XYZ file of N, CA and C in Angstrom:
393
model
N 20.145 -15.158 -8.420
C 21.343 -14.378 -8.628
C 21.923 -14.022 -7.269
N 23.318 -14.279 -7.141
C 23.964 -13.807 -5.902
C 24.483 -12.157 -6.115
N 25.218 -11.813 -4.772
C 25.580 -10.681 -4.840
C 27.051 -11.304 -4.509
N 27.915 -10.455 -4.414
C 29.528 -10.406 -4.248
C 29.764 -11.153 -3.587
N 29.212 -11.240 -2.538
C 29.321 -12.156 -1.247
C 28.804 -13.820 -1.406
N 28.113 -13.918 -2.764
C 27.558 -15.092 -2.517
C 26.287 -15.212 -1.762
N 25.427 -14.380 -1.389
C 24.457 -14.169 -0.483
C 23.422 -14.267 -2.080
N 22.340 -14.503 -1.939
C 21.228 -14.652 -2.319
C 20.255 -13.389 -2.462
N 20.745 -12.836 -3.648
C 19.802 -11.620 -3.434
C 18.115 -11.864 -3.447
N 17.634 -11.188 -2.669
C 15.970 -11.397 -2.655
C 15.138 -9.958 -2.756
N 14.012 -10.234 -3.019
C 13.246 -9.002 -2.986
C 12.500 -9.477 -1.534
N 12.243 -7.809 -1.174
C 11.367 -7.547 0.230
C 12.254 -7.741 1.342
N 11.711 -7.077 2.291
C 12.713 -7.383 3.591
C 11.855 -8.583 4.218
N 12.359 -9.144 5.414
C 12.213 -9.760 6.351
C 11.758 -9.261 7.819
N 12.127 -7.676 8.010
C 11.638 -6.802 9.150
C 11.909 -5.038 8.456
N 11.234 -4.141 9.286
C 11.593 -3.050 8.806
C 11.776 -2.428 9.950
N 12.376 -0.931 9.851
C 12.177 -0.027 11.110
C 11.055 0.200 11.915
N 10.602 0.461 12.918
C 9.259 0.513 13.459
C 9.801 2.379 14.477
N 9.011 3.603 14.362
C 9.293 4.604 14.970
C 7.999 4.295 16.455
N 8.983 4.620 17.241
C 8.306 4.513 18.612
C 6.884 5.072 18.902
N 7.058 6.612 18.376
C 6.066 7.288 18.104
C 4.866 7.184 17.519
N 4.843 6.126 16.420
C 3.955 6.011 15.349
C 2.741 6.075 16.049
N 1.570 5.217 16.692
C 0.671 5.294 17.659
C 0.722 6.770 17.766
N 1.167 7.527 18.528
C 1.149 8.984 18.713
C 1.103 10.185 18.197
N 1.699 9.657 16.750
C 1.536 10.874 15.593
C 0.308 11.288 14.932
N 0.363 12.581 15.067
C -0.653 13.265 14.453
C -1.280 13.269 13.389
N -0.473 12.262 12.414
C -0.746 12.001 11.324
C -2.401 10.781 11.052
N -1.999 10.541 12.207
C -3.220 9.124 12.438
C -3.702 9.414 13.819
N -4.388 10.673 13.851
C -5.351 10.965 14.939
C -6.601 10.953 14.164
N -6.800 11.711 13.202
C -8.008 11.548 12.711
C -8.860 10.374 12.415
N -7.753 9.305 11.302
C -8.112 8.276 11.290
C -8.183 7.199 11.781
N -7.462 7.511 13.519
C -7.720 6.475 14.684
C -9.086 7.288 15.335
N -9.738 8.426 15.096
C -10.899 9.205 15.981
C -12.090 8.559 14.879
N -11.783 8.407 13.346
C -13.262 7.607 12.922
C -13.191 6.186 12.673
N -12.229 5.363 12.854
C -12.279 3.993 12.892
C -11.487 2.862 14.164
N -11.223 3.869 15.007
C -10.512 3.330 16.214
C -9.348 2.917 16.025
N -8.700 1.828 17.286
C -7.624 1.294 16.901
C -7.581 0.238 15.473
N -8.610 0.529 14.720
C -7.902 -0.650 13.235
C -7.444 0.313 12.398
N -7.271 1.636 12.673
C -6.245 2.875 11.568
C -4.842 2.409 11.873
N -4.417 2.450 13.060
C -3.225 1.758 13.372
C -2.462 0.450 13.240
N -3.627 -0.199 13.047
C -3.271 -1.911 12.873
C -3.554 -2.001 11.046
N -4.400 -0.980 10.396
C -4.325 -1.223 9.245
C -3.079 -0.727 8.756
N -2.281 0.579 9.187
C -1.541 1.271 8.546
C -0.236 0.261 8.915
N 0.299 -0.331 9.913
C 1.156 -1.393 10.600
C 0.991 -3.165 9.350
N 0.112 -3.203 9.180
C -0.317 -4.187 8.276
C -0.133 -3.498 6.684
N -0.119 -2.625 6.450
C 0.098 -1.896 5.358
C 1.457 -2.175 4.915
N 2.203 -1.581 6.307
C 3.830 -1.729 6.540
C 4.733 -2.906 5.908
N 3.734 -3.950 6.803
C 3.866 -5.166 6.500
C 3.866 -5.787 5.248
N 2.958 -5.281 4.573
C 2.929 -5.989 3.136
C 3.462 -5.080 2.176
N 3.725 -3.751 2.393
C 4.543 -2.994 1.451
C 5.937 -3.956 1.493
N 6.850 -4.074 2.909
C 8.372 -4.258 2.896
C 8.395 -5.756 2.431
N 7.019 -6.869 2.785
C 7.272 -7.719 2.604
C 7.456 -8.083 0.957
N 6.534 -7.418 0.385
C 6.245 -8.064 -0.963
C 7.602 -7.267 -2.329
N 7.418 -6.178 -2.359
C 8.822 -5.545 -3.242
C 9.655 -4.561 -2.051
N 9.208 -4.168 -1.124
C 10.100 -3.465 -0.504
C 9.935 -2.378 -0.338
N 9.151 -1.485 -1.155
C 9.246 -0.118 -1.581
C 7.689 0.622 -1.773
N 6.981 -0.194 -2.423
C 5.597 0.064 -2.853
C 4.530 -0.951 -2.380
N 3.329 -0.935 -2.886
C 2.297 -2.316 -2.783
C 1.248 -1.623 -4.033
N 0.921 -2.244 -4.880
C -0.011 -2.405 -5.643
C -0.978 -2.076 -5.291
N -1.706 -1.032 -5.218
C -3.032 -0.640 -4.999
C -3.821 -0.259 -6.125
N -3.873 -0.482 -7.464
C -4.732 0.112 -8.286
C -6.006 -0.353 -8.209
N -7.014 0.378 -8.747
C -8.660 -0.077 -8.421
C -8.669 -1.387 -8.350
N -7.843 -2.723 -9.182
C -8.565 -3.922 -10.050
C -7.966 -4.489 -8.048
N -7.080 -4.097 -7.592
C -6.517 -5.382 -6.563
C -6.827 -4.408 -5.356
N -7.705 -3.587 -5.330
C -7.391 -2.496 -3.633
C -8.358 -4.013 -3.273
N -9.427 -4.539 -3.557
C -10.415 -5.527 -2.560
C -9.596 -6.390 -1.770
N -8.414 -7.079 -2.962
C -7.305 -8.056 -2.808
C -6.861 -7.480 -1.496
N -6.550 -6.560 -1.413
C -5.089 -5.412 -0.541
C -6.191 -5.415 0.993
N -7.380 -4.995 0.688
C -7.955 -5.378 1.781
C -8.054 -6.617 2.676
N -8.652 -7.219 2.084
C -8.366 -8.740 2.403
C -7.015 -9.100 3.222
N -6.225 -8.874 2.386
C -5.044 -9.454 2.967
C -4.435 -8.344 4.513
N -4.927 -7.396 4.059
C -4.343 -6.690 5.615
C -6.111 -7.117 6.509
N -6.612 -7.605 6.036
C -8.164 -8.357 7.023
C -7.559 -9.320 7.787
N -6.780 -10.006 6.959
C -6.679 -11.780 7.661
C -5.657 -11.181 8.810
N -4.529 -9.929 8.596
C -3.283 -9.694 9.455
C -4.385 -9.065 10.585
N -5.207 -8.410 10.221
C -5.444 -7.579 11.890
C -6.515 -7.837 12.616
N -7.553 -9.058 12.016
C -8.520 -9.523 12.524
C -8.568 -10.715 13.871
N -9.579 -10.012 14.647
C -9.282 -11.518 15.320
C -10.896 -11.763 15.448
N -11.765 -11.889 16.890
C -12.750 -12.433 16.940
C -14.177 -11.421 16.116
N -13.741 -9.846 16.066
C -14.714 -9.076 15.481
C -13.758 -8.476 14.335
N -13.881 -9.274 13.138
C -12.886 -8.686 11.803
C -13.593 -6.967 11.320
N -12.472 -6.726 10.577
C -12.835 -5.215 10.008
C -13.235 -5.340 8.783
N -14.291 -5.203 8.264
C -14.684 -4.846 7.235
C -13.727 -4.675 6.197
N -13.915 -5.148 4.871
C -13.063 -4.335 3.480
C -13.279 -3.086 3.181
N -14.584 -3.193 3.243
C -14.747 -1.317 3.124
C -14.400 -0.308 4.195
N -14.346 -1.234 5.343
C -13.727 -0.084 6.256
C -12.100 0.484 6.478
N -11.912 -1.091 5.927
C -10.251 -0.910 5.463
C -9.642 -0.440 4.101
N -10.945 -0.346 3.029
C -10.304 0.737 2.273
C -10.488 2.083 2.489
N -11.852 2.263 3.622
C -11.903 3.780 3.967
C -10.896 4.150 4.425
N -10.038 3.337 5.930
C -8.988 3.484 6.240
C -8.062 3.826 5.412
N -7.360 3.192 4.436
C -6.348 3.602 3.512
C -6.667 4.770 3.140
N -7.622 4.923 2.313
C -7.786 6.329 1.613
C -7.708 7.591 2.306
N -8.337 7.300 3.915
C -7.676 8.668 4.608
C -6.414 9.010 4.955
N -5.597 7.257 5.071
C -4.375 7.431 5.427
C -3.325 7.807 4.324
N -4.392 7.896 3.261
C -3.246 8.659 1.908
C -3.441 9.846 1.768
N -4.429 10.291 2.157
C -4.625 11.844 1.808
C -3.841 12.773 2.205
N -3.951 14.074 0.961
C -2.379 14.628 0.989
C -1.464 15.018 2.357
N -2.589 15.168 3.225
C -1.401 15.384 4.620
C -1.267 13.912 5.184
N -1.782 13.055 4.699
C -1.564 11.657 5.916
C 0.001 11.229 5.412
N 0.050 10.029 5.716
C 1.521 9.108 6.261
C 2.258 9.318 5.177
N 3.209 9.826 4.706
C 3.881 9.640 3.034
C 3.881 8.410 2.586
N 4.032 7.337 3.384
C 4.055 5.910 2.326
C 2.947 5.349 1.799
N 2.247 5.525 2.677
C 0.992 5.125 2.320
C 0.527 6.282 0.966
N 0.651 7.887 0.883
C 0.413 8.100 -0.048
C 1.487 8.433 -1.392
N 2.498 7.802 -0.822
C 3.146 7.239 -2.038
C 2.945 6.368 -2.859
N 2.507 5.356 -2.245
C 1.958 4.333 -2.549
C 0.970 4.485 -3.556
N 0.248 4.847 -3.077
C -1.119 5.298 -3.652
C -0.702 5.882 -5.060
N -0.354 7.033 -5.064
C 0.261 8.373 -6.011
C 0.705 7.204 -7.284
N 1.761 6.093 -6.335
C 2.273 5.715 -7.204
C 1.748 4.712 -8.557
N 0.772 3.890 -8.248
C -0.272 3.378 -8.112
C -1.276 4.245 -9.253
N -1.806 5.197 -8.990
C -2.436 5.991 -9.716
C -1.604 6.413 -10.984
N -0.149 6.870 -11.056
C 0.993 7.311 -12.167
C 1.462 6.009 -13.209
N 1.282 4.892 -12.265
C 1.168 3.648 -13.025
C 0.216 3.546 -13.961
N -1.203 3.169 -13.350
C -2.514 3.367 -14.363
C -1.997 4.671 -15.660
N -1.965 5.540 -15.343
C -2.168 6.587 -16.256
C -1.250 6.513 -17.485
N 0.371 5.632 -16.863
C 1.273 5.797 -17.987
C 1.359 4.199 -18.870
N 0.161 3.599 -17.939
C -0.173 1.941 -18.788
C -0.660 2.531 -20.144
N -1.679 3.298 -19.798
C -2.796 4.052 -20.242
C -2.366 4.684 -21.224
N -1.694 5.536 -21.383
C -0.910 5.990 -22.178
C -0.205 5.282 -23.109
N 0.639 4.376 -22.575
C 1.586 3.579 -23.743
C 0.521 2.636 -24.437
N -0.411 2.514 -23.847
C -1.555 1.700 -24.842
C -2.405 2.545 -25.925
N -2.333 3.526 -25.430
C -2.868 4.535 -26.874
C -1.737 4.301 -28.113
N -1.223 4.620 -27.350
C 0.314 4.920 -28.469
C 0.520 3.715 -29.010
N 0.428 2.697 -28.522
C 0.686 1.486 -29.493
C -0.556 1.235 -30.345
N -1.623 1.943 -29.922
C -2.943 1.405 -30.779
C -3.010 2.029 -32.018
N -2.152 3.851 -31.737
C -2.268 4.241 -32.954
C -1.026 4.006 -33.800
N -0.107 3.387 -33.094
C 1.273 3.102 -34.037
C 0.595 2.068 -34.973
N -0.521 1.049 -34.354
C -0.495 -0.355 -35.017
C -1.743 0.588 -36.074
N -2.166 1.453 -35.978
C -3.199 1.639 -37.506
C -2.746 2.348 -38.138
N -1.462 2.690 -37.719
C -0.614 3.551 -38.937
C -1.233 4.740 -39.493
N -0.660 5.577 -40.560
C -0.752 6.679 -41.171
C -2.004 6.404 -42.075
C-alpha cells in the first residue's frame, strides 16, 4: 500500500534518534555497575530491534524473551559473547520501574498482552459451552 505520495508505506524505521547522553544516564548506572559495558550495548541493541521490527514495541512475552536474547547476542557479541541469561538479566533490570521507559514499556506492554489474550480466551471458552 502506498501513501499520497506514492511512497511505499513500510513498517519499522531504518534509523532512530540516538541521545548523546545515553552512556551517561543514570538510568543505566546500575546496570552498567553489575554487567559492564553489555547493559549499554544490550539496551542500544534493544533499540535496534524495537525500531527495526514494528517501530514502537518488541515482543517480549515469556514463550520468545530466549528468541529476543539471542538476537540482541548475535548484535553485541564479538570474540567473548554474553550469555542469554545475562542478557535477560540485563533487560529485566533495564525495565524495572525506575529504568529506561522503553524498555519498560515494552515489557508492561508485553505482560497487558498475555493477560488480555488470556482473558478473551476465557470468554470464548465459556461463550462456546453456553448456558
Amino acid at each position: 500500500m502506498a501513501n499520497k505520495r506514492g511512497r511505499p508505506c513500510k513498517t519499522g524505521l531504518d534509523w532512530f534518534p540516538f541521545e548523546v547522553g545515553l552512556l551517561t544516564d543514570r538510568k543505566l548506572r546500575a546496570p552498567r555497575a553489575h554487567h559492564g559495558p553489555a547493559a549499554a550495548l544490550t539496551y542500544l541493541a534493544l533499540l535496534t530491534l524495537i525500531y527495526q521490527d514494528k517501530g514502537y514495541y518488541l515482543d517480549y512475552r515469556e514463550s520468545v524473551r530466549e528468541d529476543v536474547a539471542l538476537d540482541v547476542s548475535d548484535l553485541i557479541s564479538g570474540p567473548d559473547p554474553v550469555s542469554t541469561d545475562e542478557i535477560m538479566a540485563i533487560i529485566e533490570e533495564l525495565a524495572e520501574p525506575n529504568g529506561l521507559p522503553k524498555v519498560r514499556e515494552c515489557a508492561k506492554w508485553s505482560a497487558a498482552r498475555k493477560q488480555n489474550l488470556q482473558a478473551r480466551i476465557r470468554e470464548e471458552g465459556a461463550q462456546a459451552e453456553g448456558p
